[in-house]
Structures are given as structure tokens and as C-alpha cells.
């Protein structure tokens, strides 16, 4: 690394000039020089490692320097002031070009143009406050027809102090429960505060100062002091917060109606113990104000309505209705001398002001209904204005965490503003009180609990819930629908591409835009897929015209291109998916899928100006459906076009294909694929539009045909067989041990590469053929049959064996398939169906569009066409997939978008999920709770933290719902007996015996259950019914609560003869006889009338 050209003192001086006056302290020069020496050693170590990696001499160990270790070391040397983006840029530079020239000051971004790249991204409001149901405290410590005049929050003690106009002082706990109260029969109280050194409460009236020792029990006679007289009418008070001194004292600032600001000093010696033993009548101790040190200066020409002390600026502020000296902001020393003060002029004066420490902004408001933002040191012109209030502004408070200000007008209308964007976020008002009720005089914001507290005749607490969304439109990351979402896990960056071919790169943790590229493949050429190599340094993009380009991911510089072919038909070479197999200076290898169903390898070698197609996968579905479900492969290495990953493939079917076979179904072209390259497995799975799956095993040199319809119970139509996504699930020892080592991440409009493959663990290609082919291959490539191909390095397969035994993998690969019918199937690579999953989303089955998993393959995520995200726990299932007792458990489901999700990825280390939809937005979610964290493109930086608040985008109204272990949403197999049938033999017995019994009375009819006693279980079925209950009737989902019975017909069901009592014909004849023959009672009556004998009749059975 070359020597630096600038001295530390020079750069430090430049830094001091650029930063504001209130910038953090800069370390001394000696410490900074020592940090630079250690940083030089860190860079040298990294450069040496990168050089050895390029030469193939580096052996990985625990001291391997990756980006995370480099970033942690830089933070330890220079602190958190170093920007993440600058460190990433520096690390990319030394990784791509270890021999290049670097300057240490680049780590601070001195030669990078700095600016707010997000300032002009959006013109809509992007964050609002939702006001939940407020809490009203009616026991507010006020008298009848009284009003709270002042509220003070004491952060160190976490309680509130309130003062009412008629002399009531009260202390409330953090839960706003009144603990102490004190009534003073004096003039109206105009303000109060807390004395941190004396541990007392101070309040001011028109002519007196009240000191309340709230810790002493008793009445006002026992624990209060009155300081009077005061020269002017006191209107406000504020305690000056200073560090503790040996002498316990407190300074308070007082504002009066004469325009004076008073600095009043009190010590502990001024308040002695009262003579409580005296038998005389107790009286409040009155102290003479002339015995106290009081410094005052006239700063305004009108009433001083507010006075505050700002510790961050080490100055005080006072405001008045004076239009010339509306706000004074200066040091306390200005009260003792006659030096001109720094004052701010506002038309019609200032009623209230506040200070935001993070933004270093003072906000004022008054009768002109305009909020003005001022720099504390610039009083000539405000830096911004906020318009919106229609009435006079009476109070302003600050939300320091989010850099928001909340203003209140005389009509009890609250407005929330964003200081950074100078935009209004939300408007709400106190609608519970009548129009003639007293206005709100006091308001504070509790930053500890995130609540807004307002005081009038009662205390109202507004729990403000943060919601990151657009107030006028759906949040937008791009202006058009999203086509591609790719994650660079090495540098924790997100790449998005829209249908207008605009490429944007974002920081995952902050959401900040790094750079963007427009018309990457030319004007009016739509980008359809992209992929990033495993090291995170290179990017490949594919377009609708079949062109492929490679880029430097860090700088966005174009490297190589695959030009257009001579004969291009419409959509024939439309690229649908790609995977970056290898990226280096000498070789770029990319696996792509065209719209025609052809899978190719596009390769660029060293010295070649353009990329070229070097390999194609033959079509196999048409052969498989003609009686070749398992075919052998003839694999031959091509020495001229060796890609280092896949050899040339030739199919060897057992049955000769028929060219004009009418049974060949349509839709055999490949629409998606996934690959798995780990130790022991070299698999490539492809899916066709008709639901066919081909698993290419390059280890055993075979390809296997899998078709869903052969295993499914019901098939509603050929369109539901379509496969939208394939994903390999595989758990290796490395994935459980280290999450940072993961596979290449790639993406297309609907898929990305499996996350379960390991870095640098490419596998051997088992070559099948005769001895002559083996000998020819050995001479051509220099490799023996059965050896491994690891990045063009020959490794004997004996490395993978212990003795003469082959090391078996810890788990078997599982192929996850998502269909158009909304179901997810889990297959083995041998074609055995293990599980069938139907996601529960409180809606009918919705087509699944995306599948993804984490590095450890413990969680499986899916997304559908209506914007739902579903998460399953597959950890226990992958431990032993062949065990029928292992279940795949759905854990959570949430609505991420209102439209189709085209892609998503899961960062297991940070517990984040990013979704992209056709609604032009890319959104960030918490993977555990499904809570919304924001969208890429918003003005605010992300705040990635666990929050109990349910935050939703504006176009989503469904809250996430979790599914517990014993929930009824889980698919549970239960046993139910068959429905009972009428046993004719038992019925005969009951009816015959009933003739001899006494006829039941009118109240005994309900107890005659002979019909139900005759019911019995059928004898023809030996096994009870199987029921799969997929819903929960408590949620009100009717279609999910109806049990589905699967009744299997008995194999040998003998037809009952017509003479049997239980036959259908006999039952019909008996019913006709019963309804046609006269009853016994009617025959008896007829016999009596005609005096004829009663004919005998047999009892009806």
C-alpha cells in the first residue's frame, strides 16, 4: 500500500471546518496516529490474504479476514463516526485490486461526494402518527371549574408534577396515578418545576414563589415556604439544570409581565426546619425575597410567556408577544451584563418554543399560525417554515427519538411534523370535550414511554403509535412494478430492478439508497433477472432480448456483455432466471433459463471481450412421458469449452422416442429451476408448465421424472398443476455452525437460488461410459474418473472417504415444490412424496409464487399472489424427513402487500424478511413477529428493533396471526367413528316389547328413546373415518371449519337380497303398507258403529 499524501492534522482541520460547532469531540493527534498505524497493519493483512486468494495459495482458517471482521476492526479503531458505506467501498477496492493505490482518508469518505440522495426521492408524506384510544385521567388534582396550567416531567424520578390555576399542586406516578397533592389558598398558579438539588417543587403565582417539600408529610402549614413579594407579576418558571456542587443550591428562571427575565438563586440554608413543637397556631413560613440573590434583565417589550433552560446549548431561552424581541436565546451571563443578546424577530410574537437536540433546531410558534425552524446560532432568517394551523399556536413539544415536533392550537388541534422533511404527518384533535370547554394550557411529550400528555380540566394521555407509510399513496420504491429482488449477503445490500430497467442498490439496515443505474441494457429494454456472485463483488443482469451483462457491484461499472443473436424471435430468448456460478477476473460463469425452456451456461474467459454460450441442458420431459421415468446420462468433458461445473450431457433413454406421439402433453418447457451443489450431491431440478419435475443427478449420471398427478388425490385441472417455484432444502454441518458462510444468492422475477448450498463446496461429476471414453477424458482434461472438480482444481475422491467407507451426508436433500393450486409439496430426490402443505391464510387456496429459506434451513418462507407471507418450521422435519411423526409446522402468516409478491429473501442473522411486489414497493419485515419496519425509498432511516406495536402499511388492514403448537389451525389427523345407522334387529326387539308395556303418559313421551337405542355402528367398515381439520371455527372461516371426510368403499361389499328386512325394497314396501292400511283405532270405531266384528291385523313392524 502506498504512503498517504496527507497528514492527519490536515484532514482533522478539514473535518473541523466541515462539521458543525456542536460536533462530537475529535481524538487527540497522538491517539489518531496510533490508530492509523494499526489500520495500516489491518489493510496490509487483508491485501496479503486477497493476493493469496487470487493465486490459489490461501488456506481458510479462523483468522480469515472477511468484511464483517474488517468492519468491526475499523469501528474499534476509529469509533462509530465511520460510515458503513465508506468502509464497504474501501474493502471492495482492496479486494478487487490488492495492488492498487489507497489512502487512509478514504475510510472517512473524504473523496466521495456527500449529499442527501434521498431528499428528492419522494414528494409524499411517508410517516404518520396513529392516535390510539386515549386514556383520560379524571382525578387530575384540580378543583371545581379549575384547569391544569402546567405539567412537568421529571425523567430521573419518572413522575409528573402538575399545577392547577386555583392553587393545586399534584405529583403523579409513571402510570399517571396521583400520589401527593397540595392545596394552596392563594392567587392563581402560573407555572411549576422541580428543583433537582433541593429535591423540592417550585411554583409561581402572580406575586409569590412557592417551595413545596413534597417528601415531608403534613399540610401546607408543615412543608411549604412562600417567597414574596415580587416586583412584577410572575408568568412562568424554569429550573436551571446544573451539575451537583458542594453547596446544594438551585437556580430558577422567572419571566414576568414587565418583560424581565430573573435568575433566582436558592440554597439549602435558606430553608431551615420549622418549629413544629410550638403550641401556637401553625402558619406558612414566609421568606423575604430580598434575602435571595436575584439577577434580572429586561429582554422583551411585552410579557414573557415562556422561559426554558437548554442544557445541550448551555443557554436559556425566553419568548414574548413582542414582534421585535420575540425569542431570546443566549448564555446566562447575558443577564448580568449589558452585552447585546441574540434575539429572533417573529411577527405577532412567540407563544411557545422548543428545541430538538438531534436536529439542532429551535422551533417557534405564535399568533401568526406559522411554525418556524431556526438554527440556534442564526437569528436572521429561519431555516424552514411549517404551515397548516388555522388558529394561534399555544404549545410545542419535541419527540427526540423520531425528530418530530407536535404543536397545539387554541382549538385543541394537534399537528405532528417531521423536522427533517418539513412535512406534516398527522392531524388530530380533542373531540371528547365541548366547544365551550376550557382550552388546553399544558402539553408535554414523554420520551420514555412515547406518550403525549395534555392537561385541561382532566389529563389526557395519547399513546402515539408509529406507522411508516404513505398518507396519500401506496409506498413506492420504484415508479413501476418490481421485476427483480436480489440480496448481497456479504455486504448486506439489496438490489431492486423495476420494469423500466432502473437498478437501485440499498443498504439493508438503514434503507439508504447507494446508487442507481438507468437503462442498463439500453433504452426500452426490460431487465427480467439478476444474480450476485458469492463474494458480493460482481453482478449479472439479464433482459427480455436475451442480452446478459456483468457489472462491478461496488461501483456499478459495466464489465462484459453477451450481445444479441442474429435471429431473435419474440420472447424466445427472454431470460427468466439466472444463477452466478463463478465470478473472477479470469472467468465468469452464469447459469440462465430462457423463456423457451432452454437452460444455458453463459461464460466469459480472460482475454475475451464478450460473453458466450458454452453449454446447454437437453430437453428431457418429452422422453420421460414416453416411458422413460429414469434415464441414464452420458457425461463428457469439453476441453475447449470447459465451464468447471457441468459436462456435456447426452440422454440415454431405455425406450426409443416417438416423434409424433399424441400423448406428449403440452407445456413441457422449463419455467423454473434450482440447483444444489454440496459435498455428495450435484443436483439440478427443473419444473415445467404442466407440473413435471426433472431431477438431474450429475453424481449418479441419471435424471428422474416426477409428476404430481400420480400422487395427488384430486386434480381439478391442468392449469393447477403449474409449478411456480422450486427450492432445495438441505442442512449441512456448516450451515448450523456458521451462518455467515452461505451460498450464492440470486434472483429472478419469481425465484432465487437455494440458500442451503455451501461456499466452495462444489462436487465431483460422476462420468458414465465405456473404458474408451474414460481414457479419452483422462487424456483430454488430465483428470481421472471419479475425481472432484473444485474451482478447476483436481481433488481425489479419497478425501471424502474414511478408510474404505464413504462419508454419508448428515441429511438428505428435500425438494420443495410450489404449485398454482396453492399447495406446497415436499419430495425426495428419488421421487417419494413426503408432505403436502396447504398454507392457512384465512382465505381460499392462493397460488404460491415464491419460496425461500435461511442458511440453516430451519425456516421455510412462502409468498402468494395476494401478498401473504407464510412461515413454516422445518427444523425437526429435516432431522429425519422419512419419519412420519416429524411435522412441518406453520407458525405465522401476515399480509405484506395487497398484490402479488414477486420475490422475497430472509436474512437469518438479522431476523429480517424483504418482500417485493408488483405494487412498486419493496418492504422490510421482522421475520419473527411479521411487524412492518418500513420500505426502501422512504425518507427516514430504518429502525430495526423489536417492537410490540403493530405497524401496517396503508394498503394492508390484516394484522399478522401466529399459530401455536396446539392451535386448531395446524393440520391434525383425528379419528372419528362412522355415523350410526339403524339396526333393524334391535328395532324389532324394541317395538315388540313396547306392545306389552304400559302406554307412556303425555310427559313421558320425551323419554322414549327406543329409536336412538336401535342405532349402531356399521359392521362393514373395520376402520374409523380419517378427518383432516384445517380450520378453526372460532375465527369465523366457514370453509375452513367444515371437516372433510374420506370414506373408502369396502372391497367386498355383498349386495343384500330383496327378501332381507334391511333391504331398500322391503323398506319401501313397508312404508307403503303403513300409510295405506287403516289403523287399529279407526277399525274399532268403524266396528262399533256397524256392530260388526273387528277384523284381526298383524302388528306392523
mmCIF file of C-alpha atoms in Angstrom, residues 940-1054:
data_model
loop_
_atom_site.group_PDB
_atom_site.id
_atom_site.type_symbol
_atom_site.label_atom_id
_atom_site.label_comp_id
_atom_site.label_asym_id
_atom_site.label_seq_id
_atom_site.Cartn_x
_atom_site.Cartn_y
_atom_site.Cartn_z
ATOM 1 C CA UNK A 940 -36.463 8.014 7.244
ATOM 2 C CA UNK A 941 -33.745 5.522 8.043
ATOM 3 C CA UNK A 942 -34.902 2.123 9.268
ATOM 4 C CA UNK A 943 -35.127 1.428 12.972
ATOM 5 C CA UNK A 944 -34.630 -2.314 13.223
ATOM 6 C CA UNK A 945 -35.771 -3.203 16.709
ATOM 7 C CA UNK A 946 -38.248 -5.487 18.387
ATOM 8 C CA UNK A 947 -41.477 -3.574 18.945
ATOM 9 C CA UNK A 948 -44.771 -4.640 20.400
ATOM 10 C CA UNK A 949 -46.632 -2.066 18.314
ATOM 11 C CA UNK A 950 -48.498 -3.484 15.331
ATOM 12 C CA UNK A 951 -47.381 -1.398 12.378
ATOM 13 C CA UNK A 952 -49.049 -1.850 8.996
ATOM 14 C CA UNK A 953 -48.687 -0.245 5.573
ATOM 15 C CA UNK A 954 -51.596 1.885 4.418
ATOM 16 C CA UNK A 955 -52.801 -0.694 1.866
ATOM 17 C CA UNK A 956 -52.902 -3.595 4.353
ATOM 18 C CA UNK A 957 -55.559 -3.994 7.044
ATOM 19 C CA UNK A 958 -54.862 -7.569 8.205
ATOM 20 C CA UNK A 959 -52.727 -7.999 11.308
ATOM 21 C CA UNK A 960 -50.258 -10.913 11.496
ATOM 22 C CA UNK A 961 -51.534 -14.020 13.236
ATOM 23 C CA UNK A 962 -49.371 -16.672 14.816
ATOM 24 C CA UNK A 963 -50.221 -20.346 15.104
ATOM 25 C CA UNK A 964 -49.329 -22.103 18.336
ATOM 26 C CA UNK A 965 -48.317 -25.713 18.733
ATOM 27 C CA UNK A 966 -51.767 -26.834 19.877
ATOM 28 C CA UNK A 967 -53.699 -24.494 17.626
ATOM 29 C CA UNK A 968 -56.599 -25.750 15.552
ATOM 30 C CA UNK A 969 -55.022 -24.123 12.505
ATOM 31 C CA UNK A 970 -52.392 -26.853 12.491
ATOM 32 C CA UNK A 971 -53.161 -29.829 10.347
ATOM 33 C CA UNK A 972 -54.078 -32.591 12.779
ATOM 34 C CA UNK A 973 -55.196 -36.049 11.925
ATOM 35 C CA UNK A 974 -58.041 -37.171 14.167
ATOM 36 C CA UNK A 975 -60.079 -40.353 14.435
ATOM 37 C CA UNK A 976 -63.870 -40.287 14.272
ATOM 38 C CA UNK A 977 -66.357 -43.133 14.330
ATOM 39 C CA UNK A 978 -68.630 -43.634 11.343
ATOM 40 C CA UNK A 979 -72.147 -42.158 11.563
ATOM 41 C CA UNK A 980 -74.572 -44.546 13.275
ATOM 42 C CA UNK A 981 -77.149 -46.479 11.232
ATOM 43 C CA UNK A 982 -80.444 -48.105 12.208
ATOM 44 C CA UNK A 983 -80.054 -51.707 13.379
ATOM 45 C CA UNK A 984 -83.213 -53.490 12.181
ATOM 46 C CA UNK A 985 -82.890 -56.463 14.541
ATOM 47 C CA UNK A 986 -82.576 -54.190 17.552
ATOM 48 C CA UNK A 987 -85.508 -52.117 16.307
ATOM 49 C CA UNK A 988 -87.735 -55.225 16.093
ATOM 50 C CA UNK A 989 -86.896 -56.156 19.651
ATOM 51 C CA UNK A 990 -87.746 -52.714 20.939
ATOM 52 C CA UNK A 991 -91.058 -52.485 19.044
ATOM 53 C CA UNK A 992 -92.257 -55.947 20.107
ATOM 54 C CA UNK A 993 -91.515 -55.309 23.753
ATOM 55 C CA UNK A 994 -93.261 -51.983 23.601
ATOM 56 C CA UNK A 995 -96.647 -53.674 22.994
ATOM 57 C CA UNK A 996 -96.575 -55.305 26.397
ATOM 58 C CA UNK A 997 -95.503 -52.182 28.231
ATOM 59 C CA UNK A 998 -97.757 -49.555 29.685
ATOM 60 C CA UNK A 999 -98.632 -46.735 27.356
ATOM 61 C CA UNK A 1000 -96.497 -43.703 28.271
ATOM 62 C CA UNK A 1001 -98.107 -40.588 29.622
ATOM 63 C CA UNK A 1002 -98.075 -37.194 27.976
ATOM 64 C CA UNK A 1003 -94.983 -36.117 29.956
ATOM 65 C CA UNK A 1004 -93.143 -39.371 29.388
ATOM 66 C CA UNK A 1005 -93.046 -39.256 25.586
ATOM 67 C CA UNK A 1006 -89.792 -37.331 25.521
ATOM 68 C CA UNK A 1007 -88.093 -40.059 27.494
ATOM 69 C CA UNK A 1008 -88.911 -42.737 24.890
ATOM 70 C CA UNK A 1009 -85.590 -43.199 23.098
ATOM 71 C CA UNK A 1010 -86.207 -46.553 21.505
ATOM 72 C CA UNK A 1011 -85.266 -45.253 18.046
ATOM 73 C CA UNK A 1012 -81.929 -43.972 19.289
ATOM 74 C CA UNK A 1013 -81.333 -47.185 21.190
ATOM 75 C CA UNK A 1014 -81.664 -49.013 17.910
ATOM 76 C CA UNK A 1015 -78.755 -47.107 16.361
ATOM 77 C CA UNK A 1016 -75.458 -48.952 15.989
ATOM 78 C CA UNK A 1017 -72.142 -48.662 14.195
ATOM 79 C CA UNK A 1018 -71.947 -50.242 10.750
ATOM 80 C CA UNK A 1019 -70.271 -53.615 10.608
ATOM 81 C CA UNK A 1020 -68.958 -53.406 7.083
ATOM 82 C CA UNK A 1021 -66.230 -50.809 7.906
ATOM 83 C CA UNK A 1022 -63.474 -52.002 10.159
ATOM 84 C CA UNK A 1023 -61.590 -48.687 10.436
ATOM 85 C CA UNK A 1024 -62.920 -45.356 11.641
ATOM 86 C CA UNK A 1025 -63.022 -42.340 9.382
ATOM 87 C CA UNK A 1026 -59.966 -40.130 8.890
ATOM 88 C CA UNK A 1027 -60.658 -36.444 9.160
ATOM 89 C CA UNK A 1028 -58.313 -33.561 8.413
ATOM 90 C CA UNK A 1029 -59.435 -30.428 10.177
ATOM 91 C CA UNK A 1030 -57.711 -27.445 8.589
ATOM 92 C CA UNK A 1031 -59.622 -24.547 10.061
ATOM 93 C CA UNK A 1032 -60.763 -23.039 13.299
ATOM 94 C CA UNK A 1033 -64.482 -22.370 13.649
ATOM 95 C CA UNK A 1034 -63.758 -19.717 16.267
ATOM 96 C CA UNK A 1035 -62.297 -17.428 13.613
ATOM 97 C CA UNK A 1036 -65.497 -17.465 11.592
ATOM 98 C CA UNK A 1037 -63.989 -19.039 8.493
ATOM 99 C CA UNK A 1038 -66.758 -21.333 7.371
ATOM 100 C CA UNK A 1039 -64.897 -23.165 4.641
ATOM 101 C CA UNK A 1040 -62.004 -23.848 6.999
ATOM 102 C CA UNK A 1041 -64.158 -25.258 9.795
ATOM 103 C CA UNK A 1042 -66.029 -27.916 7.820
ATOM 104 C CA UNK A 1043 -64.414 -31.348 8.331
ATOM 105 C CA UNK A 1044 -63.565 -33.255 5.166
ATOM 106 C CA UNK A 1045 -64.322 -36.963 5.356
ATOM 107 C CA UNK A 1046 -62.578 -39.504 3.169
ATOM 108 C CA UNK A 1047 -64.730 -42.615 3.033
ATOM 109 C CA UNK A 1048 -63.149 -45.611 1.372
ATOM 110 C CA UNK A 1049 -65.547 -48.114 -0.172
ATOM 111 C CA UNK A 1050 -65.192 -51.702 1.084
ATOM 112 C CA UNK A 1051 -63.607 -54.087 -1.384
ATOM 113 C CA UNK A 1052 -66.120 -56.981 -0.971
ATOM 114 C CA UNK A 1053 -69.466 -55.406 -0.294
ATOM 115 C CA UNK A 1054 -72.179 -58.008 -0.810
#
